[in-house]
mmCIF file of C-alpha atoms and ligand atoms in Angstrom:
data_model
loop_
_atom_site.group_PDB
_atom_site.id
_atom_site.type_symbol
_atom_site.label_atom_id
_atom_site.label_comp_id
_atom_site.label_asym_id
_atom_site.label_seq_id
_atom_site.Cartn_x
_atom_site.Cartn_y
_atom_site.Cartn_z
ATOM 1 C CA UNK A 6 63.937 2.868 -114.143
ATOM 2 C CA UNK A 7 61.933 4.291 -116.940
ATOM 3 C CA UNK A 8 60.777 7.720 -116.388
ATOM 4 C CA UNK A 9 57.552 9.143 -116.168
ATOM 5 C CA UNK A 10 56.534 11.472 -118.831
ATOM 6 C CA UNK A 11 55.527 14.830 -118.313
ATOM 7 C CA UNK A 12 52.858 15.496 -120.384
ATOM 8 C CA UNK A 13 52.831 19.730 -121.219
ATOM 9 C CA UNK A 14 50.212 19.084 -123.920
ATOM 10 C CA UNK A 15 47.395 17.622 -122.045
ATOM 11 C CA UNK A 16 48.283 19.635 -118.703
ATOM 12 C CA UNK A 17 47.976 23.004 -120.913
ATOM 13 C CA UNK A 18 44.721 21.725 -122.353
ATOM 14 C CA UNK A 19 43.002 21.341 -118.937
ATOM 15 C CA UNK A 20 44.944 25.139 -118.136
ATOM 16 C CA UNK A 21 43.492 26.627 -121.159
ATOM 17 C CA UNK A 22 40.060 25.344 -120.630
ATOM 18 C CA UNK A 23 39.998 27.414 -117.318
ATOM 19 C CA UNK A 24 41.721 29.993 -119.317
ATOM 20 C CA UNK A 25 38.395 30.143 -121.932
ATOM 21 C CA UNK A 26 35.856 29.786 -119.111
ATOM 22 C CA UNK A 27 37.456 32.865 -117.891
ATOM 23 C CA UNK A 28 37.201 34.956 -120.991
ATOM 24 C CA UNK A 29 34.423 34.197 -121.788
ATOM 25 C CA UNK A 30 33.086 35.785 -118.676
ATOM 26 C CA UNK A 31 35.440 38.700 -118.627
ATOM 27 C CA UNK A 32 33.574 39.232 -122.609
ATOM 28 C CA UNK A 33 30.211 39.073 -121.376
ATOM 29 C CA UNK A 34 31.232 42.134 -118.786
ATOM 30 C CA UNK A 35 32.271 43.645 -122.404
ATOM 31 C CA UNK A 36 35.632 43.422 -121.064
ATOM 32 C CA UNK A 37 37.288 40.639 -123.193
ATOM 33 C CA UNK A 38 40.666 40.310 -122.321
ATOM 34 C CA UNK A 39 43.494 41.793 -125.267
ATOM 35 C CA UNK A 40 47.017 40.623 -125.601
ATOM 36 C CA UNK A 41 49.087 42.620 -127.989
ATOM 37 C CA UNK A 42 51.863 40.846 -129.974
ATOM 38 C CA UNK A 43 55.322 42.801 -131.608
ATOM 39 C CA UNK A 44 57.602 41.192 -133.661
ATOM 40 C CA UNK A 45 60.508 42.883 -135.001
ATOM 41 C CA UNK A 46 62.529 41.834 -138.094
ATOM 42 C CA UNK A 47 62.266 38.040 -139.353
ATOM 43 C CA UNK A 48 63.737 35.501 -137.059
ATOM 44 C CA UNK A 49 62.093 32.414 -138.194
ATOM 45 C CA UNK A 50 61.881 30.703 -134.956
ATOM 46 C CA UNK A 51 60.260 33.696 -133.565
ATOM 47 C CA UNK A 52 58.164 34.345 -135.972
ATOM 48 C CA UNK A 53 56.924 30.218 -135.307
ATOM 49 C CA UNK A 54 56.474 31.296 -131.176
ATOM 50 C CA UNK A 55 54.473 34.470 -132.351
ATOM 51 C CA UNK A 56 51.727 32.841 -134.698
ATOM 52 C CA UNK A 57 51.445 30.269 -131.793
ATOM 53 C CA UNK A 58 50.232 32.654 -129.162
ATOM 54 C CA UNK A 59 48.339 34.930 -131.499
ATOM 55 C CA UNK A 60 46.694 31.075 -132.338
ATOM 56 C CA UNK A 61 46.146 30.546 -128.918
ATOM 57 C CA UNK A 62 44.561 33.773 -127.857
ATOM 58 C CA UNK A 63 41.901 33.071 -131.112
ATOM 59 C CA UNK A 64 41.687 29.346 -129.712
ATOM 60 C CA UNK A 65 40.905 30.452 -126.535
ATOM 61 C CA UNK A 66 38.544 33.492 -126.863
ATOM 62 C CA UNK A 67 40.959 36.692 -126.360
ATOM 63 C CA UNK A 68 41.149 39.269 -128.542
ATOM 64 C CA UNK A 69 44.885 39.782 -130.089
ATOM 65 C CA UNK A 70 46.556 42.331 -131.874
ATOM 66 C CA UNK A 71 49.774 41.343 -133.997
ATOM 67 C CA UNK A 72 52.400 44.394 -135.002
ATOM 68 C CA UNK A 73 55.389 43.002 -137.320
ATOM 69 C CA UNK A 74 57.760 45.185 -137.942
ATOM 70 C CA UNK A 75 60.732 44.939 -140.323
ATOM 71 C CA UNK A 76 64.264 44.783 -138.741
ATOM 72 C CA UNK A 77 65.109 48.273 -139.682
ATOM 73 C CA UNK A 78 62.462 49.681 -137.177
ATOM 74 C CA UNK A 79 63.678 52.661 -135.014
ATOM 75 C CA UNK A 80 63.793 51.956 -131.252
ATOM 76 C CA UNK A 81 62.019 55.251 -131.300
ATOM 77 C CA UNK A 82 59.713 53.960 -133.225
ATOM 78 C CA UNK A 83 58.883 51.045 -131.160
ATOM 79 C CA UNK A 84 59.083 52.876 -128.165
ATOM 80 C CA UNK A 85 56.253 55.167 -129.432
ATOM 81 C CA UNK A 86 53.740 52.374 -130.380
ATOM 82 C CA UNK A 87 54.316 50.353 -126.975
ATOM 83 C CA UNK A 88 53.390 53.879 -125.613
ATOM 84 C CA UNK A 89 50.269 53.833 -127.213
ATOM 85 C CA UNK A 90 49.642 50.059 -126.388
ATOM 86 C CA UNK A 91 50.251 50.916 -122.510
ATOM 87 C CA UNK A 92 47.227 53.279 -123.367
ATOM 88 C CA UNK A 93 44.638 51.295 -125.240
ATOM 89 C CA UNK A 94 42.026 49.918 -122.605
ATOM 90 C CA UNK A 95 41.453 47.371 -125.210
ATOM 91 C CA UNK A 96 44.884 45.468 -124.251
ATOM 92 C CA UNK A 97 45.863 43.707 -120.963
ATOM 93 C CA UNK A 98 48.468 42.549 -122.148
ATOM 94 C CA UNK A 99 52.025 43.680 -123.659
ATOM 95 C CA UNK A 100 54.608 40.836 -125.720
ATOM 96 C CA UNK A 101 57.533 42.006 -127.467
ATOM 97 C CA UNK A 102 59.097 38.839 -128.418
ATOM 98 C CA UNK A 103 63.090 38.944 -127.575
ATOM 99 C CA UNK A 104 65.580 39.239 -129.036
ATOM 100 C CA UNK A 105 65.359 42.376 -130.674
ATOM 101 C CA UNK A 106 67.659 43.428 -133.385
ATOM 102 C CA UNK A 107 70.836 44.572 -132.128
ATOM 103 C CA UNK A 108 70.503 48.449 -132.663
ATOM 104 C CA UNK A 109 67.418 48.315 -130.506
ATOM 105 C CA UNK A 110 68.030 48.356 -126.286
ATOM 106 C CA UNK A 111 65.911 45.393 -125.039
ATOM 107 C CA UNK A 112 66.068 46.548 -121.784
ATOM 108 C CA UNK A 113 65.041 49.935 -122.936
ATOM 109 C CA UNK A 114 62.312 48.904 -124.376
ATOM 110 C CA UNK A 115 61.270 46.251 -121.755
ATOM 111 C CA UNK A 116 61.215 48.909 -119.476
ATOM 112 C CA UNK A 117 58.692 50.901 -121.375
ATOM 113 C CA UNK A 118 55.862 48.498 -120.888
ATOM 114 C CA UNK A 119 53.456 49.193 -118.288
ATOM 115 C CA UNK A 120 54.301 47.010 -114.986
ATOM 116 C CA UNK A 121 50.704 45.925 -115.174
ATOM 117 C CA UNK A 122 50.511 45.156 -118.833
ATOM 118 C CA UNK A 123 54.122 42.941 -118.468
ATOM 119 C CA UNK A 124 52.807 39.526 -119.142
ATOM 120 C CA UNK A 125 56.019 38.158 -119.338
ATOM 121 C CA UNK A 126 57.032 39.687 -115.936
ATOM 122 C CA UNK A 127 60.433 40.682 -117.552
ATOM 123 C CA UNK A 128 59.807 44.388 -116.010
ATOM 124 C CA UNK A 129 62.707 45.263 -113.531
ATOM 125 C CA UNK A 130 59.053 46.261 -111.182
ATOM 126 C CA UNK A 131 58.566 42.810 -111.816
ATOM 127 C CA UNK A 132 61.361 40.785 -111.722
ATOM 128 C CA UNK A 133 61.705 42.862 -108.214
ATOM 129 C CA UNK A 134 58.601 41.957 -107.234
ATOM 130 C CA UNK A 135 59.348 38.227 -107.652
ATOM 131 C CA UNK A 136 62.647 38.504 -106.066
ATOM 132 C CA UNK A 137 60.523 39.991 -102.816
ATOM 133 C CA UNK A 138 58.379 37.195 -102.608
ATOM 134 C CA UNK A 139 55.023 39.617 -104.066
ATOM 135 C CA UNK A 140 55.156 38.597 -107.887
ATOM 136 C CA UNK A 141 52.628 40.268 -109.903
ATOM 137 C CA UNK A 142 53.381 38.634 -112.937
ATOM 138 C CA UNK A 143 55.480 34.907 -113.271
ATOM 139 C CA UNK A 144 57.759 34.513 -116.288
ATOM 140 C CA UNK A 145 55.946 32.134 -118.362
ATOM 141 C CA UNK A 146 58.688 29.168 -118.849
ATOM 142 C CA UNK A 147 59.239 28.823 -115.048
ATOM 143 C CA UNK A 148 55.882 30.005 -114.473
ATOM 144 C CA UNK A 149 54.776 26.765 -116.547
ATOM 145 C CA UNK A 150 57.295 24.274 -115.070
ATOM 146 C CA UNK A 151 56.057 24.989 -111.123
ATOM 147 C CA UNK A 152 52.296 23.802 -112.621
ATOM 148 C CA UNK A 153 54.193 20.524 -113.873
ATOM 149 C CA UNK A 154 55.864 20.502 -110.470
ATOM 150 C CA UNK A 155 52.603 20.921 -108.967
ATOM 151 C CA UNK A 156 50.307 18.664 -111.571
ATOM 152 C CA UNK A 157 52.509 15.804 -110.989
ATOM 153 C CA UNK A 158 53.342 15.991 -107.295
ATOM 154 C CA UNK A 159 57.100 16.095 -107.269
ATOM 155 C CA UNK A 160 58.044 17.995 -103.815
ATOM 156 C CA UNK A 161 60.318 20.437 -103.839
ATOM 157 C CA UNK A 162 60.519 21.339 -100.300
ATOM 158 C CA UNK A 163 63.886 20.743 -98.384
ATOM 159 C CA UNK A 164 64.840 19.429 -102.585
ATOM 160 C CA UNK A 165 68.130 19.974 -103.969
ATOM 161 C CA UNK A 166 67.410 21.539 -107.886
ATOM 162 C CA UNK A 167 69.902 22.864 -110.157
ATOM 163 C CA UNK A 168 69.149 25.194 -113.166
ATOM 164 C CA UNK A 169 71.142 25.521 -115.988
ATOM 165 C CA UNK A 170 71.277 28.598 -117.618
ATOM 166 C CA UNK A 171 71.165 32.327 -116.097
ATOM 167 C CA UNK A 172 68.864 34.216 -118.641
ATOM 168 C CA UNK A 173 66.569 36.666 -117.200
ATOM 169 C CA UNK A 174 63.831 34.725 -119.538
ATOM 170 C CA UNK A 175 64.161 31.331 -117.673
ATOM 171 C CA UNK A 176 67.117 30.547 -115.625
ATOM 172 C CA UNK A 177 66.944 33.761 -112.837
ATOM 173 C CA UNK A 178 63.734 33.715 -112.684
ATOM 174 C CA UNK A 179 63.338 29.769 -112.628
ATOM 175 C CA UNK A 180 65.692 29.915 -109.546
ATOM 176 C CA UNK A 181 63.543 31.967 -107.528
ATOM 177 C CA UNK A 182 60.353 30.388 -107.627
ATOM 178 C CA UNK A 183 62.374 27.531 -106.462
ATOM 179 C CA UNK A 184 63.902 28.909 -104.133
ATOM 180 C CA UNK A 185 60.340 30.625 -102.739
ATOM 181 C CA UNK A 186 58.523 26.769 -102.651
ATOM 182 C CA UNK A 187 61.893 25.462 -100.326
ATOM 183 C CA UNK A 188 64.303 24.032 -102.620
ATOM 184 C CA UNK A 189 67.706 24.587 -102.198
ATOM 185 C CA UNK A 190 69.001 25.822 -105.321
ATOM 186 C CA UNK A 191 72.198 25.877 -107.670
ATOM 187 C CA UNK A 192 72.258 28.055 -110.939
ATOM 188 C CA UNK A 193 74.630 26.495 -113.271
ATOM 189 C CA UNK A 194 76.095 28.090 -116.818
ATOM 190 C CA UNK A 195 78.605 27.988 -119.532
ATOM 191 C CA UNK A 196 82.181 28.720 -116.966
ATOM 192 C CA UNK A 197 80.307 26.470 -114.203
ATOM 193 C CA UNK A 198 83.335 23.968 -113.542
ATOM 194 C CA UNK A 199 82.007 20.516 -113.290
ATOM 195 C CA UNK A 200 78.296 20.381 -114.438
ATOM 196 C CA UNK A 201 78.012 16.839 -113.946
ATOM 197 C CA UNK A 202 79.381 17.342 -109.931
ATOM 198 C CA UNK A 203 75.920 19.568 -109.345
ATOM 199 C CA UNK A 204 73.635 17.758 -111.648
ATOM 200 C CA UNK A 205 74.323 14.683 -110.279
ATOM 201 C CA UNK A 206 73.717 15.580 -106.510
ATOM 202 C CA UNK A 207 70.067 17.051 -107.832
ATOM 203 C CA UNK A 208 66.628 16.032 -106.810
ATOM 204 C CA UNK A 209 64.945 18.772 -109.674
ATOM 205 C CA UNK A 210 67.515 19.611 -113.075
ATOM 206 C CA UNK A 211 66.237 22.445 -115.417
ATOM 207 C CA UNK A 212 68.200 22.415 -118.060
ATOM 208 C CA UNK A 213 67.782 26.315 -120.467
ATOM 209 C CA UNK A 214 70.858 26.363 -122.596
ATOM 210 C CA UNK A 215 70.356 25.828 -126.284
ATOM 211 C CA UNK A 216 72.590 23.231 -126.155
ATOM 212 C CA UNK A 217 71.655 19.473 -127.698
ATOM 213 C CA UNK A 218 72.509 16.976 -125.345
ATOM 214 C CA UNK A 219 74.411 18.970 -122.696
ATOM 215 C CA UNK A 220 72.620 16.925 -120.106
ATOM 216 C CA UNK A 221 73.491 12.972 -120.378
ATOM 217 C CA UNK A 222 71.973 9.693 -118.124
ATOM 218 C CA UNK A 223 75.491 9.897 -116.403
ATOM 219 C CA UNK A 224 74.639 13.170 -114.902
ATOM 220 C CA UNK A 225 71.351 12.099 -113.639
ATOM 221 C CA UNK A 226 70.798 11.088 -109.905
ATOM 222 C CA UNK A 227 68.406 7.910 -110.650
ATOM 223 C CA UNK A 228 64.554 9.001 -109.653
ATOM 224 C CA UNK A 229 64.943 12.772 -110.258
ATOM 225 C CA UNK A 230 62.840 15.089 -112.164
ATOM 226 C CA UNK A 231 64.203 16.752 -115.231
ATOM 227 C CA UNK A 232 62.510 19.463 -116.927
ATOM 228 C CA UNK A 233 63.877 20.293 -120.678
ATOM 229 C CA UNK A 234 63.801 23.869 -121.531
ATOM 230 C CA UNK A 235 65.744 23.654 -124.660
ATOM 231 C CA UNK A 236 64.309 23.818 -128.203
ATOM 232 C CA UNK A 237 66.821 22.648 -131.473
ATOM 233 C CA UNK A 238 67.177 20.540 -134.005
ATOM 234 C CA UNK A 239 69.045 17.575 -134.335
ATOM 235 C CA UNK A 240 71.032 16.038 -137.381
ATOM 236 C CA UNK A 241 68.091 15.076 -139.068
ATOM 237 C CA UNK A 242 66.044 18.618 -138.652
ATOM 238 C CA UNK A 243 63.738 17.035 -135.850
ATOM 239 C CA UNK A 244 62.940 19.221 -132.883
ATOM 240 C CA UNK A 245 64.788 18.144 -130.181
ATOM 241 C CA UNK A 246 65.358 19.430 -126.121
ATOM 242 C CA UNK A 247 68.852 20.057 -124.397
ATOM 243 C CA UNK A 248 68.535 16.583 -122.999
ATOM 244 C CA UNK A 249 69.499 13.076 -123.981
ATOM 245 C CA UNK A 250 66.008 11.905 -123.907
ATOM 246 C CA UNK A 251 66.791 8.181 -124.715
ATOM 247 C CA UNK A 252 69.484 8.024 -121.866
ATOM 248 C CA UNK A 253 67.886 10.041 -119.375
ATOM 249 C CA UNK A 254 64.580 8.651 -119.734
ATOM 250 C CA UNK A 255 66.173 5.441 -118.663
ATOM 251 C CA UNK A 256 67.415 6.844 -115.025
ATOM 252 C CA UNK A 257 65.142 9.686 -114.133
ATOM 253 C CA UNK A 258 62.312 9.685 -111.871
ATOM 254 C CA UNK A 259 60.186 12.092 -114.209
ATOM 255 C CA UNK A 260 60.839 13.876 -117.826
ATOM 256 C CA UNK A 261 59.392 16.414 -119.914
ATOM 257 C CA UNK A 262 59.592 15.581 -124.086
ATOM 258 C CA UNK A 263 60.359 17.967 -126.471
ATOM 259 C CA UNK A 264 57.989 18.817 -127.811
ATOM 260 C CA UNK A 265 54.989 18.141 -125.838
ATOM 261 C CA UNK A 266 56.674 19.052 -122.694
ATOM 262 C CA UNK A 267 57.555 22.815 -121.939
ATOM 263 C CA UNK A 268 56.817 24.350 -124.616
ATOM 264 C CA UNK A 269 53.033 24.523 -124.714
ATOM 265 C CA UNK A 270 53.060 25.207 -121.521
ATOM 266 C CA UNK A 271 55.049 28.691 -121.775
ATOM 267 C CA UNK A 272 52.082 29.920 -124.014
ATOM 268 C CA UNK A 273 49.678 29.130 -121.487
ATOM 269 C CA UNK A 274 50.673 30.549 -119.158
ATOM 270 C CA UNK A 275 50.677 33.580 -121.353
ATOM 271 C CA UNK A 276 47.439 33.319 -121.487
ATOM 272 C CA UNK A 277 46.630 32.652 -118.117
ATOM 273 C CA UNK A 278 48.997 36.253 -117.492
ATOM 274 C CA UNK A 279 46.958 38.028 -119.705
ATOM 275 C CA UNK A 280 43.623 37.021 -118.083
ATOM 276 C CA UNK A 281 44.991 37.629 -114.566
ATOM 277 C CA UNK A 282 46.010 41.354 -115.719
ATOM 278 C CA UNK A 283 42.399 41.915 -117.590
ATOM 279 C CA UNK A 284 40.502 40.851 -114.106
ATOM 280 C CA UNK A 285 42.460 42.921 -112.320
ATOM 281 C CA UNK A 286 42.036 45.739 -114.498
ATOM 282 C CA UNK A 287 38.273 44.560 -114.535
ATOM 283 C CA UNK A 288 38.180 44.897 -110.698
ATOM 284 C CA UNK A 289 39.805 48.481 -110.529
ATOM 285 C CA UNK A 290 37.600 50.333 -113.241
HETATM 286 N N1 GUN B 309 61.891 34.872 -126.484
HETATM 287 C C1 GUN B 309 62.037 33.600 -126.025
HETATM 288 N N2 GUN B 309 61.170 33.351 -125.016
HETATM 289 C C2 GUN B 309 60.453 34.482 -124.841
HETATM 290 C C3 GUN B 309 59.393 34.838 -123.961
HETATM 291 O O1 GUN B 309 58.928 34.057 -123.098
HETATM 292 N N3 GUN B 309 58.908 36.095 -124.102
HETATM 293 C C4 GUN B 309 59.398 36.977 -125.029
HETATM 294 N N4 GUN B 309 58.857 38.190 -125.071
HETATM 295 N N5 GUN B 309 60.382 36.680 -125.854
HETATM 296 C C5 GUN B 309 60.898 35.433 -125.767
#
């Protein structure tokens, strides 16, 4: 079996169009929607995911603010100007792009972002609120993924899907939305015993580990759907996913490329966070 692609790319292009239309008539209320952007010190890979959503928001009609800081920023500091972003009617939307140096508390800080400004849902108000079945706002990598789910019909009712990885960014909150559209589900990490034991019993793998390769076409149940989180680079420098794409493309059902698969996706539905929180702040003034 060859498996289907997942296409991220052209999905997110048909999301963002909806995503413009939107704007646009959020703008001509004089209420254009405003995401606000914080980078602190100079990860380079972070500094790459940063210019891409500031790009998008300009791509897509939303107005965008962009702080860098250097890596010697005080987490008072920070903590002062995120107060003053939870204030500005101007933005909808709050991203402090993780991780943070180590002298700064992320969770600190996370927590200092306005529930309703949390477009990455990473809020304890929101990651409660998802755990209770009322989300307000998705994370944006699983967030993403269920549209794939959705765009491509693969049920997930009654399926068995395993996630690897247990980050608060992906993995936890991955799990529940599975768990909330009736799979059963297994969360899977570094001291898990025998990966291939779960993975191979799976209907739906997410694999979130930073790892090159950790899943292989022997741990694939033939016909399942596997959904590559990961984001490295292999021998050569190319971009490459946490999956063996040439193996497992041979026995899965469905497969998401890297890059082309999650990753534009994750910035959509940025996007599509930051104009749910600007109607809704629309509808209550
Ligand atoms: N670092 C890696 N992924 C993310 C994300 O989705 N949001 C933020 N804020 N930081 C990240």
């Amino acid at each position: 079996m060859t498996a289907k692609l997942i296409d991220g790319t052209a999905l997110s292009k048909t999301l963002r169009a909806d995503v413009a239309s939107r704007a646009a008539a959020l703008a001509a209320r004089g209420r254009q929607p405003g995401l606000a952007v914080v980078l602190v010190g100079d990860n380079p890979a972070s500094e790459v995911y940063v210019r891409n959503k500031v790009k998008a928001c300009e791509d897509n009609g939303l107005y965008s603010s962009y702080d860098r800081y250097p890596s010697t920023l005080s987490e008072a500091d920070l903590l002062a100007r995120i107060d003053e972003l939870n204030r500005d009617p101007k933005i909808n939307g709050i991203l402090v792009q993780l991780p943070l140096p180590a002298h700064i508390d992320s969770h600190k800080v996370i927590e200092a972002i306005a529930p309703d400004k949390d477009v990455d849902g990473f809020h304890v108000a929101n990651a409660g609120a998802l755990m209770t079945g009322k989300p307000l706002f998705r994370p944006c990598t699983p967030y993403g993924i269920m549209k794939m789910f959705d765009a491509y019909g693969i049920a997930l009712k009654g399926a068995n899907a395993v996630v690897i990885g247990r980050s608060n960014i992906v993995g936890k909150p991955m799990a529940m939305l599975l768990l909330d559209a009736g799979a059963t589900v297994t969360i899977c990490h570094s001291k898990t015993r025998d990966l291939a034991a779960h993975t191979r019993e799976a209907d739906v793998v997410v694999v979130a580990t930073g790892m090159r390769s950790i899943l292989t076409a022997d741990m694939v149940k033939p016909g399942a759907a596997v959904i590559d989180v990961g984001m490295n680079r292999d021998d050569a420098g190319k971009l490459c996913g946490d999956v063996d794409f040439a193996g497992v493309k041979e026995v899965a059902g469905y497969l998401t490329p890297v890059p082309g698969g999650v990753g534009p996706m994750t910035i959509t539905m940025l996007l599509v966070n930051t104009i749910e929180a600007a109607e809704r702040a629309a509808r209550d003034a």
